[in-house]
């Protein structure tokens, strides 16, 4: 059983610092988040339409480190979540794989975005994350969580050879303007080999509605 108090404390801590300069420092303290097939299966998703990905901040004395929590929306309800903390998966930044993300027009994914689009969004994060952060923190709208279609993960794990998915930040255009985004790709164990599958249909909250995110409201 996961420690509800620790998860809640880490999510609350992120909420306290997210609109401060330390918030950007925490988001920029790693490159990719790793999700293993084992961790995904431990979430025991059966009827979820969406995955909720939360940002948390672990505090070690005066140092904050990022931690991410992922859970299916079928369990992430006020009346259910405290009974299903074993379905919450804890994720961390990991060392980046050495894959090549140079755009290549001949390498088009059959999934919902191609490698060129994924690369551009990731590059925008690299170049403009400080500009994005300055703008959203002025309205206290730095992201707390992401709402992700379950298919963004299952489309990749449907390939049985994929044992790990990588999640990384990007910047893309939403109804509210340019905002942070999450991009998914399959992990490859071969040095300098580029992933072939990319997914990207996430909704950051804020600016979008956060009311159905129970872990941040319990």
PDB file of C-alpha atoms in Angstrom:
ATOM      1  CA  UNK A   1       0.000   0.000   0.000  1.00  0.00           C
ATOM      2  CA  UNK A   2       1.417   3.401  -0.980  1.00  0.00           C
ATOM      3  CA  UNK A   3       1.914   6.047   1.722  1.00  0.00           C
ATOM      4  CA  UNK A   4      -1.033   8.368   1.132  1.00  0.00           C
ATOM      5  CA  UNK A   5       0.372  11.051   3.416  1.00  0.00           C
ATOM      6  CA  UNK A   6       3.730  11.146   1.617  1.00  0.00           C
ATOM      7  CA  UNK A   7       2.108  11.344  -1.831  1.00  0.00           C
ATOM      8  CA  UNK A   8      -0.257  14.057  -0.680  1.00  0.00           C
ATOM      9  CA  UNK A   9       2.597  15.979   0.988  1.00  0.00           C
ATOM     10  CA  UNK A  10       4.737  15.868  -2.166  1.00  0.00           C
ATOM     11  CA  UNK A  11       1.867  17.029  -4.392  1.00  0.00           C
ATOM     12  CA  UNK A  12       1.078  19.852  -1.956  1.00  0.00           C
ATOM     13  CA  UNK A  13       4.754  20.852  -1.816  1.00  0.00           C
ATOM     14  CA  UNK A  14       4.854  21.165  -5.600  1.00  0.00           C
ATOM     15  CA  UNK A  15       1.751  23.332  -5.449  1.00  0.00           C
ATOM     16  CA  UNK A  16       3.518  25.599  -2.952  1.00  0.00           C
ATOM     17  CA  UNK A  17       6.644  26.102  -5.062  1.00  0.00           C
ATOM     18  CA  UNK A  18       5.391  25.713  -8.630  1.00  0.00           C
ATOM     19  CA  UNK A  19       4.912  29.464  -9.239  1.00  0.00           C
ATOM     20  CA  UNK A  20       8.300  30.330  -7.741  1.00  0.00           C
ATOM     21  CA  UNK A  21      11.657  30.234  -9.465  1.00  0.00           C
ATOM     22  CA  UNK A  22      12.376  26.943  -7.712  1.00  0.00           C
ATOM     23  CA  UNK A  23       9.471  25.490  -9.709  1.00  0.00           C
ATOM     24  CA  UNK A  24      11.252  25.906 -13.028  1.00  0.00           C
ATOM     25  CA  UNK A  25      14.476  24.636 -11.490  1.00  0.00           C
ATOM     26  CA  UNK A  26      12.700  21.452 -10.436  1.00  0.00           C
ATOM     27  CA  UNK A  27      11.064  20.908 -13.853  1.00  0.00           C
ATOM     28  CA  UNK A  28      14.429  21.471 -15.499  1.00  0.00           C
ATOM     29  CA  UNK A  29      16.333  19.086 -13.218  1.00  0.00           C
ATOM     30  CA  UNK A  30      15.980  16.093 -15.535  1.00  0.00           C
ATOM     31  CA  UNK A  31      15.399  15.107 -19.125  1.00  0.00           C
ATOM     32  CA  UNK A  32      13.116  12.105 -19.427  1.00  0.00           C
ATOM     33  CA  UNK A  33      10.713  10.273 -17.142  1.00  0.00           C
ATOM     34  CA  UNK A  34      10.755   6.495 -17.360  1.00  0.00           C
ATOM     35  CA  UNK A  35       7.618   4.316 -17.329  1.00  0.00           C
ATOM     36  CA  UNK A  36       8.266   0.580 -17.406  1.00  0.00           C
ATOM     37  CA  UNK A  37       5.759  -1.974 -18.626  1.00  0.00           C
ATOM     38  CA  UNK A  38       5.896  -3.508 -15.132  1.00  0.00           C
ATOM     39  CA  UNK A  39       4.975  -0.185 -13.455  1.00  0.00           C
ATOM     40  CA  UNK A  40       2.170   0.325 -15.939  1.00  0.00           C
ATOM     41  CA  UNK A  41       0.754  -3.147 -15.305  1.00  0.00           C
ATOM     42  CA  UNK A  42       0.903  -2.530 -11.536  1.00  0.00           C
ATOM     43  CA  UNK A  43      -1.613   0.286 -12.054  1.00  0.00           C
ATOM     44  CA  UNK A  44      -4.197  -2.440 -12.844  1.00  0.00           C
ATOM     45  CA  UNK A  45      -6.079  -0.230 -15.289  1.00  0.00           C
ATOM     46  CA  UNK A  46      -9.312  -1.806 -16.453  1.00  0.00           C
ATOM     47  CA  UNK A  47     -11.835   0.881 -17.339  1.00  0.00           C
ATOM     48  CA  UNK A  48      -9.854   4.126 -17.430  1.00  0.00           C
ATOM     49  CA  UNK A  49     -10.192   6.485 -20.362  1.00  0.00           C
ATOM     50  CA  UNK A  50      -7.482   8.812 -19.104  1.00  0.00           C
ATOM     51  CA  UNK A  51      -4.300   8.642 -17.079  1.00  0.00           C
ATOM     52  CA  UNK A  52      -3.588  11.393 -14.551  1.00  0.00           C
ATOM     53  CA  UNK A  53       0.076  12.350 -14.203  1.00  0.00           C
ATOM     54  CA  UNK A  54       0.849  14.518 -11.159  1.00  0.00           C
ATOM     55  CA  UNK A  55       3.958  16.507 -10.368  1.00  0.00           C
ATOM     56  CA  UNK A  56       5.293  16.241  -6.829  1.00  0.00           C
ATOM     57  CA  UNK A  57       8.280  17.656  -4.973  1.00  0.00           C
ATOM     58  CA  UNK A  58      10.210  15.568  -2.467  1.00  0.00           C
ATOM     59  CA  UNK A  59      12.032  17.620   0.136  1.00  0.00           C
ATOM     60  CA  UNK A  60      15.374  16.533   1.568  1.00  0.00           C
ATOM     61  CA  UNK A  61      16.270  19.274   4.042  1.00  0.00           C
ATOM     62  CA  UNK A  62      16.329  22.368   1.770  1.00  0.00           C
ATOM     63  CA  UNK A  63      16.670  20.491  -1.523  1.00  0.00           C
ATOM     64  CA  UNK A  64      13.679  19.609  -3.684  1.00  0.00           C
ATOM     65  CA  UNK A  65      13.695  16.756  -6.169  1.00  0.00           C
ATOM     66  CA  UNK A  66      10.873  15.955  -8.610  1.00  0.00           C
ATOM     67  CA  UNK A  67       8.668  12.914  -8.349  1.00  0.00           C
ATOM     68  CA  UNK A  68       5.742  12.059 -10.618  1.00  0.00           C
ATOM     69  CA  UNK A  69       2.626  10.054  -9.818  1.00  0.00           C
ATOM     70  CA  UNK A  70       0.521   8.255 -12.414  1.00  0.00           C
ATOM     71  CA  UNK A  71      -2.927   6.724 -11.844  1.00  0.00           C
ATOM     72  CA  UNK A  72      -5.947   5.757 -13.941  1.00  0.00           C
ATOM     73  CA  UNK A  73      -8.936   8.080 -13.773  1.00  0.00           C
ATOM     74  CA  UNK A  74     -11.211   5.173 -12.750  1.00  0.00           C
ATOM     75  CA  UNK A  75      -9.457   5.196  -9.345  1.00  0.00           C
ATOM     76  CA  UNK A  76      -8.618   8.892  -9.104  1.00  0.00           C
ATOM     77  CA  UNK A  77     -11.913   9.869  -7.513  1.00  0.00           C
ATOM     78  CA  UNK A  78     -12.451  11.397  -4.072  1.00  0.00           C
ATOM     79  CA  UNK A  79     -14.509   8.436  -2.884  1.00  0.00           C
ATOM     80  CA  UNK A  80     -12.050   5.812  -4.224  1.00  0.00           C
ATOM     81  CA  UNK A  81      -8.468   7.020  -4.318  1.00  0.00           C
ATOM     82  CA  UNK A  82      -7.540   6.405  -0.681  1.00  0.00           C
ATOM     83  CA  UNK A  83      -8.654   2.784  -1.091  1.00  0.00           C
ATOM     84  CA  UNK A  84      -6.590   2.338  -4.250  1.00  0.00           C
ATOM     85  CA  UNK A  85      -3.213   3.898  -3.517  1.00  0.00           C
ATOM     86  CA  UNK A  86      -1.613   0.629  -4.661  1.00  0.00           C
ATOM     87  CA  UNK A  87      -2.696   1.624  -8.190  1.00  0.00           C
ATOM     88  CA  UNK A  88      -0.567   4.806  -8.059  1.00  0.00           C
ATOM     89  CA  UNK A  89       2.777   4.456  -9.835  1.00  0.00           C
ATOM     90  CA  UNK A  90       5.737   6.608  -8.736  1.00  0.00           C
ATOM     91  CA  UNK A  91       7.991   7.804 -11.571  1.00  0.00           C
ATOM     92  CA  UNK A  92      11.279   9.705 -11.611  1.00  0.00           C
ATOM     93  CA  UNK A  93      13.606  11.442 -14.006  1.00  0.00           C
ATOM     94  CA  UNK A  94      16.179   9.039 -15.388  1.00  0.00           C
ATOM     95  CA  UNK A  95      19.413   9.402 -17.296  1.00  0.00           C
ATOM     96  CA  UNK A  96      18.645  10.247 -20.919  1.00  0.00           C
ATOM     97  CA  UNK A  97      19.039   7.504 -23.527  1.00  0.00           C
ATOM     98  CA  UNK A  98      21.473   8.278 -26.282  1.00  0.00           C
ATOM     99  CA  UNK A  99      19.033   8.392 -29.156  1.00  0.00           C
ATOM    100  CA  UNK A 100      19.163  10.700 -32.116  1.00  0.00           C
ATOM    101  CA  UNK A 101      16.161  13.021 -32.437  1.00  0.00           C
ATOM    102  CA  UNK A 102      17.240  14.837 -35.581  1.00  0.00           C
ATOM    103  CA  UNK A 103      14.186  15.391 -37.834  1.00  0.00           C
ATOM    104  CA  UNK A 104      13.957  13.015 -40.752  1.00  0.00           C
ATOM    105  CA  UNK A 105      11.056  13.340 -43.168  1.00  0.00           C
ATOM    106  CA  UNK A 106      11.332   9.676 -44.115  1.00  0.00           C
ATOM    107  CA  UNK A 107      10.804   8.568 -40.499  1.00  0.00           C
ATOM    108  CA  UNK A 108       7.083   9.184 -40.081  1.00  0.00           C
ATOM    109  CA  UNK A 109       5.387   7.422 -37.194  1.00  0.00           C
ATOM    110  CA  UNK A 110       2.082   5.656 -37.725  1.00  0.00           C
ATOM    111  CA  UNK A 111       0.959   7.073 -34.379  1.00  0.00           C
ATOM    112  CA  UNK A 112      -0.660  10.464 -33.738  1.00  0.00           C
ATOM    113  CA  UNK A 113       2.443  12.648 -34.223  1.00  0.00           C
ATOM    114  CA  UNK A 114       5.605  12.056 -36.209  1.00  0.00           C
ATOM    115  CA  UNK A 115       9.204  12.399 -35.135  1.00  0.00           C
ATOM    116  CA  UNK A 116       9.510  15.864 -36.677  1.00  0.00           C
ATOM    117  CA  UNK A 117       6.650  17.285 -34.604  1.00  0.00           C
ATOM    118  CA  UNK A 118       7.906  15.605 -31.434  1.00  0.00           C
ATOM    119  CA  UNK A 119      11.389  16.989 -32.003  1.00  0.00           C
ATOM    120  CA  UNK A 120      10.135  20.526 -32.620  1.00  0.00           C
ATOM    121  CA  UNK A 121       8.016  20.524 -29.455  1.00  0.00           C
ATOM    122  CA  UNK A 122      10.902  19.170 -27.404  1.00  0.00           C
ATOM    123  CA  UNK A 123      13.258  21.763 -28.913  1.00  0.00           C
ATOM    124  CA  UNK A 124      10.784  24.526 -28.046  1.00  0.00           C
ATOM    125  CA  UNK A 125      10.925  23.369 -24.424  1.00  0.00           C
ATOM    126  CA  UNK A 126      14.715  23.498 -24.552  1.00  0.00           C
ATOM    127  CA  UNK A 127      14.698  27.030 -26.002  1.00  0.00           C
ATOM    128  CA  UNK A 128      11.631  28.656 -24.475  1.00  0.00           C
ATOM    129  CA  UNK A 129      10.911  27.015 -21.106  1.00  0.00           C
ATOM    130  CA  UNK A 130      12.027  30.153 -19.258  1.00  0.00           C
ATOM    131  CA  UNK A 131       9.720  32.337 -21.364  1.00  0.00           C
ATOM    132  CA  UNK A 132       6.845  29.921 -20.821  1.00  0.00           C
ATOM    133  CA  UNK A 133       7.477  29.823 -17.082  1.00  0.00           C
ATOM    134  CA  UNK A 134       7.680  33.603 -16.712  1.00  0.00           C
ATOM    135  CA  UNK A 135       4.349  33.994 -18.477  1.00  0.00           C
ATOM    136  CA  UNK A 136       2.371  31.308 -16.641  1.00  0.00           C
ATOM    137  CA  UNK A 137       3.755  31.971 -13.173  1.00  0.00           C
ATOM    138  CA  UNK A 138       2.516  35.582 -13.375  1.00  0.00           C
ATOM    139  CA  UNK A 139      -1.019  34.177 -13.445  1.00  0.00           C
ATOM    140  CA  UNK A 140      -0.130  31.394 -10.984  1.00  0.00           C
ATOM    141  CA  UNK A 141      -0.878  28.870 -13.702  1.00  0.00           C
ATOM    142  CA  UNK A 142       2.206  26.650 -13.621  1.00  0.00           C
ATOM    143  CA  UNK A 143       1.033  23.097 -14.285  1.00  0.00           C
ATOM    144  CA  UNK A 144       0.144  20.708 -11.444  1.00  0.00           C
ATOM    145  CA  UNK A 145      -0.905  17.632 -13.420  1.00  0.00           C
ATOM    146  CA  UNK A 146      -1.626  16.265 -16.894  1.00  0.00           C
ATOM    147  CA  UNK A 147      -4.670  14.455 -18.253  1.00  0.00           C
ATOM    148  CA  UNK A 148      -3.508  11.883 -20.786  1.00  0.00           C
ATOM    149  CA  UNK A 149      -5.589   9.582 -23.003  1.00  0.00           C
ATOM    150  CA  UNK A 150      -4.862   5.994 -22.016  1.00  0.00           C
ATOM    151  CA  UNK A 151      -4.312   5.192 -25.700  1.00  0.00           C
ATOM    152  CA  UNK A 152      -1.195   7.401 -25.701  1.00  0.00           C
ATOM    153  CA  UNK A 153       0.434   4.692 -23.588  1.00  0.00           C
ATOM    154  CA  UNK A 154      -1.270   1.537 -24.819  1.00  0.00           C
ATOM    155  CA  UNK A 155      -0.572   2.393 -28.473  1.00  0.00           C
ATOM    156  CA  UNK A 156       3.122   2.091 -27.681  1.00  0.00           C
ATOM    157  CA  UNK A 157       2.956  -0.860 -25.284  1.00  0.00           C
ATOM    158  CA  UNK A 158       0.888  -2.788 -27.852  1.00  0.00           C
ATOM    159  CA  UNK A 159       4.265  -3.546 -29.391  1.00  0.00           C
ATOM    160  CA  UNK A 160       5.342  -6.412 -27.116  1.00  0.00           C
ATOM    161  CA  UNK A 161       9.020  -5.656 -27.715  1.00  0.00           C
ATOM    162  CA  UNK A 162       8.653  -2.303 -25.907  1.00  0.00           C
ATOM    163  CA  UNK A 163       9.447  -2.650 -22.215  1.00  0.00           C
ATOM    164  CA  UNK A 164       9.865   1.028 -21.391  1.00  0.00           C
ATOM    165  CA  UNK A 165       8.279   4.306 -22.421  1.00  0.00           C
ATOM    166  CA  UNK A 166       9.993   7.664 -22.104  1.00  0.00           C
ATOM    167  CA  UNK A 167       8.077  10.833 -21.245  1.00  0.00           C
ATOM    168  CA  UNK A 168       9.590  14.239 -21.891  1.00  0.00           C
ATOM    169  CA  UNK A 169       8.425  17.835 -21.806  1.00  0.00           C
ATOM    170  CA  UNK A 170       7.567  19.883 -24.841  1.00  0.00           C
ATOM    171  CA  UNK A 171       5.847  23.158 -25.631  1.00  0.00           C
ATOM    172  CA  UNK A 172       2.828  23.199 -27.904  1.00  0.00           C
ATOM    173  CA  UNK A 173      -0.136  25.415 -28.683  1.00  0.00           C
ATOM    174  CA  UNK A 174      -3.363  24.918 -26.747  1.00  0.00           C
ATOM    175  CA  UNK A 175      -6.574  26.946 -26.675  1.00  0.00           C
ATOM    176  CA  UNK A 176      -5.064  29.047 -23.891  1.00  0.00           C
ATOM    177  CA  UNK A 177      -1.888  29.756 -25.861  1.00  0.00           C
ATOM    178  CA  UNK A 178       1.486  28.036 -25.700  1.00  0.00           C
ATOM    179  CA  UNK A 179       1.895  25.707 -22.764  1.00  0.00           C
ATOM    180  CA  UNK A 180       3.847  22.766 -21.403  1.00  0.00           C
ATOM    181  CA  UNK A 181       3.092  19.357 -22.844  1.00  0.00           C
ATOM    182  CA  UNK A 182       4.132  15.725 -22.373  1.00  0.00           C
ATOM    183  CA  UNK A 183       5.413  13.623 -25.272  1.00  0.00           C
ATOM    184  CA  UNK A 184       5.733   9.828 -25.168  1.00  0.00           C
ATOM    185  CA  UNK A 185       8.072   7.606 -27.127  1.00  0.00           C
ATOM    186  CA  UNK A 186       9.276   4.029 -27.030  1.00  0.00           C
ATOM    187  CA  UNK A 187      12.642   3.487 -25.384  1.00  0.00           C
ATOM    188  CA  UNK A 188      15.366   1.773 -27.338  1.00  0.00           C
ATOM    189  CA  UNK A 189      18.367   0.046 -25.811  1.00  0.00           C
ATOM    190  CA  UNK A 190      20.624   0.616 -28.807  1.00  0.00           C
ATOM    191  CA  UNK A 191      22.955   3.599 -28.607  1.00  0.00           C
ATOM    192  CA  UNK A 192      22.008   6.477 -30.916  1.00  0.00           C
ATOM    193  CA  UNK A 193      18.968   4.631 -32.241  1.00  0.00           C
ATOM    194  CA  UNK A 194      15.949   6.868 -32.593  1.00  0.00           C
ATOM    195  CA  UNK A 195      12.580   5.833 -31.136  1.00  0.00           C
ATOM    196  CA  UNK A 196       9.982   5.069 -33.780  1.00  0.00           C
ATOM    197  CA  UNK A 197       6.695   5.651 -31.927  1.00  0.00           C
ATOM    198  CA  UNK A 198       5.528   8.989 -30.544  1.00  0.00           C
ATOM    199  CA  UNK A 199       2.301   9.967 -28.806  1.00  0.00           C
ATOM    200  CA  UNK A 200       1.091  13.390 -27.702  1.00  0.00           C
ATOM    201  CA  UNK A 201      -2.468  14.264 -26.713  1.00  0.00           C
ATOM    202  CA  UNK A 202      -2.085  15.604 -23.183  1.00  0.00           C
ATOM    203  CA  UNK A 203      -4.046  18.311 -21.366  1.00  0.00           C
ATOM    204  CA  UNK A 204      -2.170  20.317 -18.689  1.00  0.00           C
ATOM    205  CA  UNK A 205      -4.001  21.514 -15.603  1.00  0.00           C
ATOM    206  CA  UNK A 206      -3.956  24.373 -14.989  1.00  0.00           C
ATOM    207  CA  UNK A 207      -4.930  26.094 -17.262  1.00  0.00           C
ATOM    208  CA  UNK A 208      -7.538  23.387 -17.788  1.00  0.00           C
ATOM    209  CA  UNK A 209      -9.958  22.191 -15.107  1.00  0.00           C
ATOM    210  CA  UNK A 210      -8.354  20.341 -12.186  1.00  0.00           C
ATOM    211  CA  UNK A 211     -11.528  19.412 -10.309  1.00  0.00           C
ATOM    212  CA  UNK A 212     -11.517  15.750 -11.323  1.00  0.00           C
ATOM    213  CA  UNK A 213      -7.972  15.180 -10.016  1.00  0.00           C
ATOM    214  CA  UNK A 214      -8.651  13.584  -6.648  1.00  0.00           C
ATOM    215  CA  UNK A 215      -5.021  13.215  -5.528  1.00  0.00           C
ATOM    216  CA  UNK A 216      -4.646  16.985  -5.420  1.00  0.00           C
ATOM    217  CA  UNK A 217      -7.986  17.484  -3.671  1.00  0.00           C
ATOM    218  CA  UNK A 218      -8.008  14.888  -0.864  1.00  0.00           C
TER     219      UNK A 218
END
